Tab-separated table of C-alpha atoms and ligand atoms in Angstrom:
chain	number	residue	atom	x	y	z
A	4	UNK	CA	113.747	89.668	165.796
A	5	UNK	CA	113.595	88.847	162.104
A	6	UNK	CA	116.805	90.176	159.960
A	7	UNK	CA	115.601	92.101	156.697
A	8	UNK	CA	114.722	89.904	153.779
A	9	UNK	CA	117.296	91.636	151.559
A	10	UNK	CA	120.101	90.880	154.127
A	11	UNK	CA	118.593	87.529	154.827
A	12	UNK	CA	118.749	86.910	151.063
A	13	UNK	CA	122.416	88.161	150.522
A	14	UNK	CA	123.491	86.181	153.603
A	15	UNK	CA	121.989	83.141	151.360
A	16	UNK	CA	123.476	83.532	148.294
A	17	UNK	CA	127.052	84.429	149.614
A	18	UNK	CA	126.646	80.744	151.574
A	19	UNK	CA	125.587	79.332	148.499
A	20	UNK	CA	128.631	81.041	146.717
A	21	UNK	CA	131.100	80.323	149.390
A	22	UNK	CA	129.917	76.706	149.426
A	23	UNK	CA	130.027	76.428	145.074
A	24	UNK	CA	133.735	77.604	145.731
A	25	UNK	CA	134.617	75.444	148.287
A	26	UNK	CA	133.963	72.482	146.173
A	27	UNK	CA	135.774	73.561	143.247
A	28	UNK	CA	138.539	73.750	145.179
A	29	UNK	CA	138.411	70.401	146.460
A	30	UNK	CA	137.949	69.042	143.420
A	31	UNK	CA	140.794	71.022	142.082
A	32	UNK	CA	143.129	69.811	145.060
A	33	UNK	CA	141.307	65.832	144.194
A	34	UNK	CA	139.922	66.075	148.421
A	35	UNK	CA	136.521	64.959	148.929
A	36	UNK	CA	133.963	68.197	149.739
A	37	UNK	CA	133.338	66.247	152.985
A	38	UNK	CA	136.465	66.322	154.122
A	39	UNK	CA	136.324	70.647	155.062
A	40	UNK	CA	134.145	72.608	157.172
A	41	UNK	CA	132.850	75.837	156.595
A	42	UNK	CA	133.186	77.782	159.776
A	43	UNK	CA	131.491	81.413	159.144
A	44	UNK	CA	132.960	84.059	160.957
A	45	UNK	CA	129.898	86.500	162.701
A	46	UNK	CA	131.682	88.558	164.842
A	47	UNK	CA	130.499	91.894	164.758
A	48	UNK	CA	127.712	91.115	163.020
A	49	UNK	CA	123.901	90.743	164.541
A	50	UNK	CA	122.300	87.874	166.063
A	51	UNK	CA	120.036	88.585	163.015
A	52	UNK	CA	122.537	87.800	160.604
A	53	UNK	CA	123.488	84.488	162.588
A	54	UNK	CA	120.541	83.460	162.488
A	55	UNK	CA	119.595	84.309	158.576
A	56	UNK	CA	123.075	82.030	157.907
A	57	UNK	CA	121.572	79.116	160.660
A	58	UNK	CA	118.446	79.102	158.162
A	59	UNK	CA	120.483	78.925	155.093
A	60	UNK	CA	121.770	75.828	156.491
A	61	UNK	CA	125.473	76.910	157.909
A	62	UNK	CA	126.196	75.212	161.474
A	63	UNK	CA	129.531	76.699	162.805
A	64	UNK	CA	130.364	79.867	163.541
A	65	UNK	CA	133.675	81.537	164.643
A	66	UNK	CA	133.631	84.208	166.891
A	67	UNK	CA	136.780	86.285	168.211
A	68	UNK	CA	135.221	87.358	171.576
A	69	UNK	CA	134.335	85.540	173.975
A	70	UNK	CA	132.006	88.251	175.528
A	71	UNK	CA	130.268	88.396	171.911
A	72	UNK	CA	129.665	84.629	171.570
A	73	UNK	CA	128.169	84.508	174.919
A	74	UNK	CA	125.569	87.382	173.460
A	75	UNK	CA	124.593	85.995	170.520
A	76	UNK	CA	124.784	81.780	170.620
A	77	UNK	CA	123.553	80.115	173.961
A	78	UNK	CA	120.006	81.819	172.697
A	79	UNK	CA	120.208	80.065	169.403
A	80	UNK	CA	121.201	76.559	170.206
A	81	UNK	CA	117.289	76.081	171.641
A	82	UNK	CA	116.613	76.234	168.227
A	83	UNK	CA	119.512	74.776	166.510
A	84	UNK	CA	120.994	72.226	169.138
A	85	UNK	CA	123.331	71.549	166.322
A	86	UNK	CA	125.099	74.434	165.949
A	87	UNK	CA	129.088	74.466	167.026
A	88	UNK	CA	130.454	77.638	167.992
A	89	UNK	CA	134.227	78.163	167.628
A	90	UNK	CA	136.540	80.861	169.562
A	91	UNK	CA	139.054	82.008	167.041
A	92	UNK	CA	140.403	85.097	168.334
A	93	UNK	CA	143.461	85.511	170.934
A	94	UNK	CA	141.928	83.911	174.713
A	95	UNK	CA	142.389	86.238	177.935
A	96	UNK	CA	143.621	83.247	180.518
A	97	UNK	CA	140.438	84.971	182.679
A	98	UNK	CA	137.904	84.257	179.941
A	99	UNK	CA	138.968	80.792	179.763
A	100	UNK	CA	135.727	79.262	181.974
A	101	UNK	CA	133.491	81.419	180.079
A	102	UNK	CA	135.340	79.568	177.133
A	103	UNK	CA	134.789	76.502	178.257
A	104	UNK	CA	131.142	76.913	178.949
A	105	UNK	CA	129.583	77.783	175.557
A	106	UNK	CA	132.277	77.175	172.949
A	107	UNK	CA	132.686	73.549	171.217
A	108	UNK	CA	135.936	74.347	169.979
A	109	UNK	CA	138.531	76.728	170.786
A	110	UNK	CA	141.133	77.402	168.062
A	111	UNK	CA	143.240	79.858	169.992
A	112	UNK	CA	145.714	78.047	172.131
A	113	UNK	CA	148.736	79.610	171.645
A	114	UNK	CA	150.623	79.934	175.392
A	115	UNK	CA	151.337	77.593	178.567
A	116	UNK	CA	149.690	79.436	180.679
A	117	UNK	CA	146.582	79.123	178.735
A	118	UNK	CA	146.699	76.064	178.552
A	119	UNK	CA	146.800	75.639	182.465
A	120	UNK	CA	144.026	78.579	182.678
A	121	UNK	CA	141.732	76.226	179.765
A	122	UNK	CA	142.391	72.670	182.611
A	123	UNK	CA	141.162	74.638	185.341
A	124	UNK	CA	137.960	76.183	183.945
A	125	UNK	CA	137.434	72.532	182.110
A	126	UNK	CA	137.187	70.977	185.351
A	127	UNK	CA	135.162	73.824	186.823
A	128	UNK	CA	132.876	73.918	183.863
A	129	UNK	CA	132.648	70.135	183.546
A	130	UNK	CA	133.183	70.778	179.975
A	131	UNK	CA	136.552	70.653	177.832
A	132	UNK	CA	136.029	72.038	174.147
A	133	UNK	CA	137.871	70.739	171.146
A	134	UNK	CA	141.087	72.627	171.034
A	135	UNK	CA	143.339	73.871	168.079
A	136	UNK	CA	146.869	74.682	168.502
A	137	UNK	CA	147.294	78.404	167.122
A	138	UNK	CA	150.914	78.847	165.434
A	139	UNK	CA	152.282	82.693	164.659
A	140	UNK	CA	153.399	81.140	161.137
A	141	UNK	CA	154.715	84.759	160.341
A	142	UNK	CA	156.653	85.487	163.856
A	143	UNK	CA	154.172	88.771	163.884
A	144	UNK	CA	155.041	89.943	167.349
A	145	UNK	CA	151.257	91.469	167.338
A	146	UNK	CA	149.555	88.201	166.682
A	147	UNK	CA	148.344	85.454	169.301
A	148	UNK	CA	150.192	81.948	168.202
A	149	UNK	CA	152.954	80.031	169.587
A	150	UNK	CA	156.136	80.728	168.097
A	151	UNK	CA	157.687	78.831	165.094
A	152	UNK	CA	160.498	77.924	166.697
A	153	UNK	CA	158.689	76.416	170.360
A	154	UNK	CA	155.884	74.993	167.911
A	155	UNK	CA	156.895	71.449	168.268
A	156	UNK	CA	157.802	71.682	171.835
A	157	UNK	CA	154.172	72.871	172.771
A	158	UNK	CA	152.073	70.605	170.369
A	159	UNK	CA	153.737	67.659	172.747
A	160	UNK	CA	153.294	68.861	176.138
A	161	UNK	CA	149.556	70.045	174.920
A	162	UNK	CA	148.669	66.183	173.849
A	163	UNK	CA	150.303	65.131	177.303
A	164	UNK	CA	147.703	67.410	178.574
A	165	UNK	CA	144.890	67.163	176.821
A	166	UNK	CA	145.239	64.446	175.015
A	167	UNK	CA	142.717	63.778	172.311
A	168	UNK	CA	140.852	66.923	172.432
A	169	UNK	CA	144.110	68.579	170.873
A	170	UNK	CA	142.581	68.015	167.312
A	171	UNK	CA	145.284	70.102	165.039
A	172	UNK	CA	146.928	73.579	164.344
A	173	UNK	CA	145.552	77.286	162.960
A	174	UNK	CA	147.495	79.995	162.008
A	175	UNK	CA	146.773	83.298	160.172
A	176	UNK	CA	149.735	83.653	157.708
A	177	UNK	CA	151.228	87.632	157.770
A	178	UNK	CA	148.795	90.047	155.742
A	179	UNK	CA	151.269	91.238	152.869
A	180	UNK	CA	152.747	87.541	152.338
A	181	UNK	CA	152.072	84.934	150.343
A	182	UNK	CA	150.221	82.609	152.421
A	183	UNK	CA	150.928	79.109	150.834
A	184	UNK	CA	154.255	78.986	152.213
A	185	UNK	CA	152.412	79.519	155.875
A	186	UNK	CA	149.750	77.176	155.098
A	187	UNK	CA	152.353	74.485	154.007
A	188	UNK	CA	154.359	74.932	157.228
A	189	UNK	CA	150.685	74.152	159.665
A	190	UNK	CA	150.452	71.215	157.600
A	191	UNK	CA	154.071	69.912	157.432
A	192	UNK	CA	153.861	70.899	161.680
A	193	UNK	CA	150.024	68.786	161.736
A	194	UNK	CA	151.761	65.899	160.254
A	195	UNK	CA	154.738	65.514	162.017
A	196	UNK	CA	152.189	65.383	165.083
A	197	UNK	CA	149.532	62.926	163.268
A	198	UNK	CA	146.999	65.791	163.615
A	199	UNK	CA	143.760	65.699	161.642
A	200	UNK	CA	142.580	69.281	161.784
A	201	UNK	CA	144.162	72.009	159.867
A	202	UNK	CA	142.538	75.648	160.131
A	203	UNK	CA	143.555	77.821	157.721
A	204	UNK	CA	142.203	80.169	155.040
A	205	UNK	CA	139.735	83.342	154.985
A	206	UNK	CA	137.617	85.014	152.608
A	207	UNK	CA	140.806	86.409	150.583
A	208	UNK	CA	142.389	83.209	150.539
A	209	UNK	CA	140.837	79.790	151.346
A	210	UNK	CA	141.086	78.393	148.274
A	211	UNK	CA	144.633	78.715	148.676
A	212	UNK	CA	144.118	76.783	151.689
A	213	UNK	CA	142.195	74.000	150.636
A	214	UNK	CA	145.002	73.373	148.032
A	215	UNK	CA	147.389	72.944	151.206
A	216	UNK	CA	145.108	70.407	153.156
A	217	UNK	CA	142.932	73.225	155.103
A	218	UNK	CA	140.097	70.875	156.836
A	219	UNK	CA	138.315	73.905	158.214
A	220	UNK	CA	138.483	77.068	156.581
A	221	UNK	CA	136.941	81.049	158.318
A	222	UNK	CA	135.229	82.983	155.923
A	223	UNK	CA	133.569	86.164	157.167
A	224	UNK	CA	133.122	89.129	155.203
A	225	UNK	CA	132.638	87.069	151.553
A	226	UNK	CA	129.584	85.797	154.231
A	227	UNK	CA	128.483	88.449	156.248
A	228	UNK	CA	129.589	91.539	154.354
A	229	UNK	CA	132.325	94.002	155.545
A	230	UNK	CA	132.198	94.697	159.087
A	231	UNK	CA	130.139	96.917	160.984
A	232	UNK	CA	132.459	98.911	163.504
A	233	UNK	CA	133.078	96.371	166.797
A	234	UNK	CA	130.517	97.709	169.766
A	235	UNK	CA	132.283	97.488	172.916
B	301	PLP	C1	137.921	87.864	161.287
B	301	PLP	C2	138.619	86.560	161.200
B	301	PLP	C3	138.420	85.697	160.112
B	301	PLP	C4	137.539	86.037	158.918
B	301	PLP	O1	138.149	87.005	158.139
B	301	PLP	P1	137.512	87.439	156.721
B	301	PLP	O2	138.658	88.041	156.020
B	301	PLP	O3	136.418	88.391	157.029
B	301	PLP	O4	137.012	86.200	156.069
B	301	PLP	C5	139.073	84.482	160.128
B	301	PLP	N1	139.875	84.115	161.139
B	301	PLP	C6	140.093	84.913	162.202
B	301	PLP	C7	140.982	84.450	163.294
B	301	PLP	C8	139.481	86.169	162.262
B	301	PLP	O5	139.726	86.952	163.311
């Protein structure tokens, strides 16, 4: 199935745009363009639009559902074995083999018994994605994320389990806040730990994150376009 030139286009130019941005910003912040990764954020959106970004030259996605990832990107790595799918959104402990199986990195780790559910379906799957530590920078009690407070606590038991493949922290500051003050806290947390990978930032606000060390930032409407309503 071929996505509509006009959509293909758009999908294009909004890369191209998102891109232009992202390097101003590093040079802004004095951070080499190398050092952060684009991850564009498809869910909802077609396999069609996927793929019109894969041919634009974009590599990782984020998806929220595991169900929806499993639709859309096991198809496409035949023909772009170098794609690297990321779960973003808040993990069900019973979708963590499924996980395991097609994602590269899971960004979503935000509870013990996740973290037991992820070593299981690792060993079952014979497979371990990268793993991000997910902080609730804003306390939201409606938001996945470990707790300020029990932060610390978890980011050491989690390298104890995992070791290396604990690469760093993501959080999703509070909607109506400013979220500098969030992203400043994931990176003074990512320090204190000696962790490399800091994902933070979305469409309305990644520049703001790439001023506060952001190494991987989710953009998906200034991508993809507003959402279409989720199918489920
Ligand atoms: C949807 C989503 C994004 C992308 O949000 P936009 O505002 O569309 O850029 C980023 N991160 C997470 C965790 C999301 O669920």
């Amino acid at each position: 199935m071929a996505s509509s030139p006009d959509m293909s286009d758009l999908i294009a130019q909004n890369l191209a745009a998102i891109r232009h941005r992202i390097a101003q910003a590093c040079e802004k912040a004095g951070r080499a363009e190398a050092d952060v990764s684009l991850v564009a954020v498809s869910k909802f959106h077609p396999i069609e639009s996927v793929e019109a970004a894969l041919k634009a030259g974009q590599r990782v996605f984020g998806e929220n559902r595991v169900q929806e990832a499993a639709s859309k990107f096991p198809q496409l790595r035949d023909h772009f074995p170098d794609l690297r799918l990321h779960i973003i959104g808040g993990l069900q402990t019973n979708k963590a083999l499924e996980a395991c199986q097609i994602a590269d990195m899971i960004e979503s780790l935000d509870r013990p018994s996740l973290s037991d559910a992820i070593k299981k379906a690792a060993q079952k799957a014979g497979r371990l994605p990268e793993l991000l530590i997910q902080v609730n920078t804003g306390d939201e009690p409606q938001k996945s994320g470990i707790p300020r407070e029990e932060a610390d606590a978890f980011i050491e038991t989690s390298l104890k389990k995992f070791g290396p493949k604990i690469r760093g922290l993501m959080c999703i500051p509070p909607e109506n806040e400013d979220p500098a003050s969030h992203f400043r806290f994931l990176r003074r947390t990512g320090d204190r730990h000696g962790l490399p990978v800091l994902s933070m930032g979305m469409s309305a606000d990644f520049e703001t994150a790439i001023a506060e060390n952001a190494t991987l930032v989710r953009v998906g409407s200034a991508i993809f376009g507003s959402r279409p309503v989720p199918q489920s």
